[in-house]
Short mmCIF file of C-alpha atoms in Angstrom, two decimals:
data_model
loop_
_atom_site.label_atom_id
_atom_site.label_comp_id
_atom_site.label_asym_id
_atom_site.label_seq_id
_atom_site.Cartn_x
_atom_site.Cartn_y
_atom_site.Cartn_z
CA UNK T 15 -72.74 30.42 -125.78
CA UNK T 16 -71.72 26.94 -126.91
CA UNK T 17 -72.95 23.90 -125.01
CA UNK T 18 -71.06 20.62 -124.66
CA UNK T 19 -72.91 17.58 -123.38
CA UNK T 20 -70.94 14.64 -122.01
CA UNK T 21 -72.65 11.31 -122.01
CA UNK T 22 -71.82 8.00 -120.33
CA UNK T 23 -73.76 4.98 -119.13
CA UNK T 24 -75.15 6.43 -115.92
CA UNK T 25 -73.66 9.93 -115.83
CA UNK T 26 -71.58 9.33 -112.71
CA UNK T 27 -68.08 9.03 -114.16
CA UNK T 28 -68.52 11.99 -116.47
CA UNK T 29 -69.85 14.22 -113.67
CA UNK T 30 -66.34 14.37 -112.17
CA UNK T 31 -64.86 15.25 -115.53
CA UNK T 32 -67.54 17.89 -116.11
CA UNK T 33 -66.55 19.67 -112.90
CA UNK T 34 -62.93 19.84 -114.08
CA UNK T 35 -64.00 20.99 -117.54
CA UNK T 36 -66.23 23.71 -116.07
CA UNK T 37 -63.30 24.98 -114.02
CA UNK T 38 -61.06 24.94 -117.11
CA UNK T 39 -63.64 26.86 -119.14
CA UNK T 40 -63.98 29.44 -116.35
CA UNK T 41 -60.19 29.82 -116.05
CA UNK T 42 -59.91 30.47 -119.77
CA UNK T 43 -62.91 32.79 -119.89
CA UNK T 44 -64.57 30.72 -122.62
CA UNK T 45 -68.26 31.11 -123.40
CA UNK T 46 -68.96 27.38 -123.10
CA UNK T 47 -71.37 25.47 -120.89
CA UNK T 48 -70.56 21.86 -120.01
CA UNK T 49 -73.02 19.32 -118.64
CA UNK T 50 -73.24 15.56 -118.14
CA UNK T 51 -76.18 13.30 -118.83
CA UNK T 52 -76.69 9.55 -118.71
CA UNK T 53 -77.13 7.91 -122.08
CA UNK T 54 -80.85 7.26 -121.56
CA UNK T 55 -81.47 11.01 -121.00
CA UNK T 56 -79.07 12.33 -123.64
CA UNK T 57 -81.33 11.37 -126.53
CA UNK T 58 -84.02 13.72 -125.21
CA UNK T 59 -81.64 16.70 -124.97
CA UNK T 60 -79.70 16.54 -128.24
CA UNK T 61 -81.39 19.69 -129.50
CA UNK T 62 -79.78 21.62 -126.66
CA UNK T 63 -76.11 20.96 -127.41
CA UNK T 64 -73.48 22.17 -129.87
CA UNK T 65 -71.24 19.14 -129.32
CA UNK T 66 -71.77 15.69 -127.85
CA UNK T 67 -68.89 13.91 -126.13
CA UNK T 68 -69.27 10.22 -125.41
CA UNK T 69 -67.37 8.44 -122.67
CA UNK T 70 -65.05 5.76 -124.07
CA UNK T 71 -67.15 3.02 -122.48
CA UNK T 72 -70.08 3.92 -124.78
CA UNK T 73 -68.06 4.80 -127.86
CA UNK T 74 -69.88 2.00 -129.66
CA UNK T 75 -73.00 4.24 -129.74
CA UNK T 76 -71.32 6.98 -131.79
CA UNK T 77 -72.98 5.95 -135.04
CA UNK T 78 -76.43 5.96 -133.47
CA UNK T 79 -75.91 9.41 -131.99
CA UNK T 80 -74.52 10.72 -135.29
CA UNK T 81 -77.70 9.57 -137.03
CA UNK T 82 -79.76 11.47 -134.46
CA UNK T 83 -77.52 14.54 -134.78
CA UNK T 84 -78.07 14.61 -138.56
CA UNK T 85 -75.03 16.83 -138.98
CA UNK T 86 -76.32 19.56 -136.63
CA UNK T 87 -73.40 19.11 -134.22
CA UNK T 88 -70.27 16.98 -133.89
CA UNK T 89 -70.34 13.71 -131.96
CA UNK T 90 -66.96 12.64 -130.57
CA UNK T 91 -65.69 9.86 -128.32
CA UNK T 92 -63.42 11.17 -125.57
CA UNK T 93 -59.88 9.89 -125.91
CA UNK T 94 -59.47 7.06 -123.40
CA UNK T 95 -56.21 8.41 -121.98
CA UNK T 96 -57.63 11.92 -121.53
CA UNK T 97 -60.76 10.46 -119.96
CA UNK T 98 -58.81 8.25 -117.55
CA UNK T 99 -56.52 11.10 -116.53
CA UNK T 100 -59.41 13.57 -116.32
CA UNK T 101 -57.42 15.80 -118.69
CA UNK T 102 -59.97 18.62 -118.84
CA UNK T 103 -57.55 21.01 -120.56
CA UNK T 104 -56.84 18.57 -123.38
CA UNK T 105 -60.51 17.75 -123.85
CA UNK T 106 -61.46 21.44 -123.94
CA UNK T 107 -58.66 22.07 -126.48
CA UNK T 108 -60.12 19.32 -128.68
CA UNK T 109 -63.67 20.67 -128.35
CA UNK T 110 -62.62 24.21 -129.24
CA UNK T 111 -60.76 22.99 -132.32
CA UNK T 112 -63.74 20.88 -133.48
CA UNK T 113 -66.39 23.55 -132.79
CA UNK T 114 -64.26 26.30 -134.32
#
């Protein structure tokens, strides 16, 4: 099973998106788990994910998270339009293509 962690400032805005992404994953029958964590907790759980998605509002932290990831998993900033529209299908498509 692959695990995608979404991260934003406090975890509130991504929690809505996570629910939509979980439904999309279930509808497609994908073996992917999706969870949301606030930025201050995400650092402690990086060893548990296969991909880290950052909310656009904290995209400026991508470099810091990439240093922590040390190439173990991809770190991506969610496209602002997809994030704003809660486009779970598009975000899942992107994740699947990046994770292979």
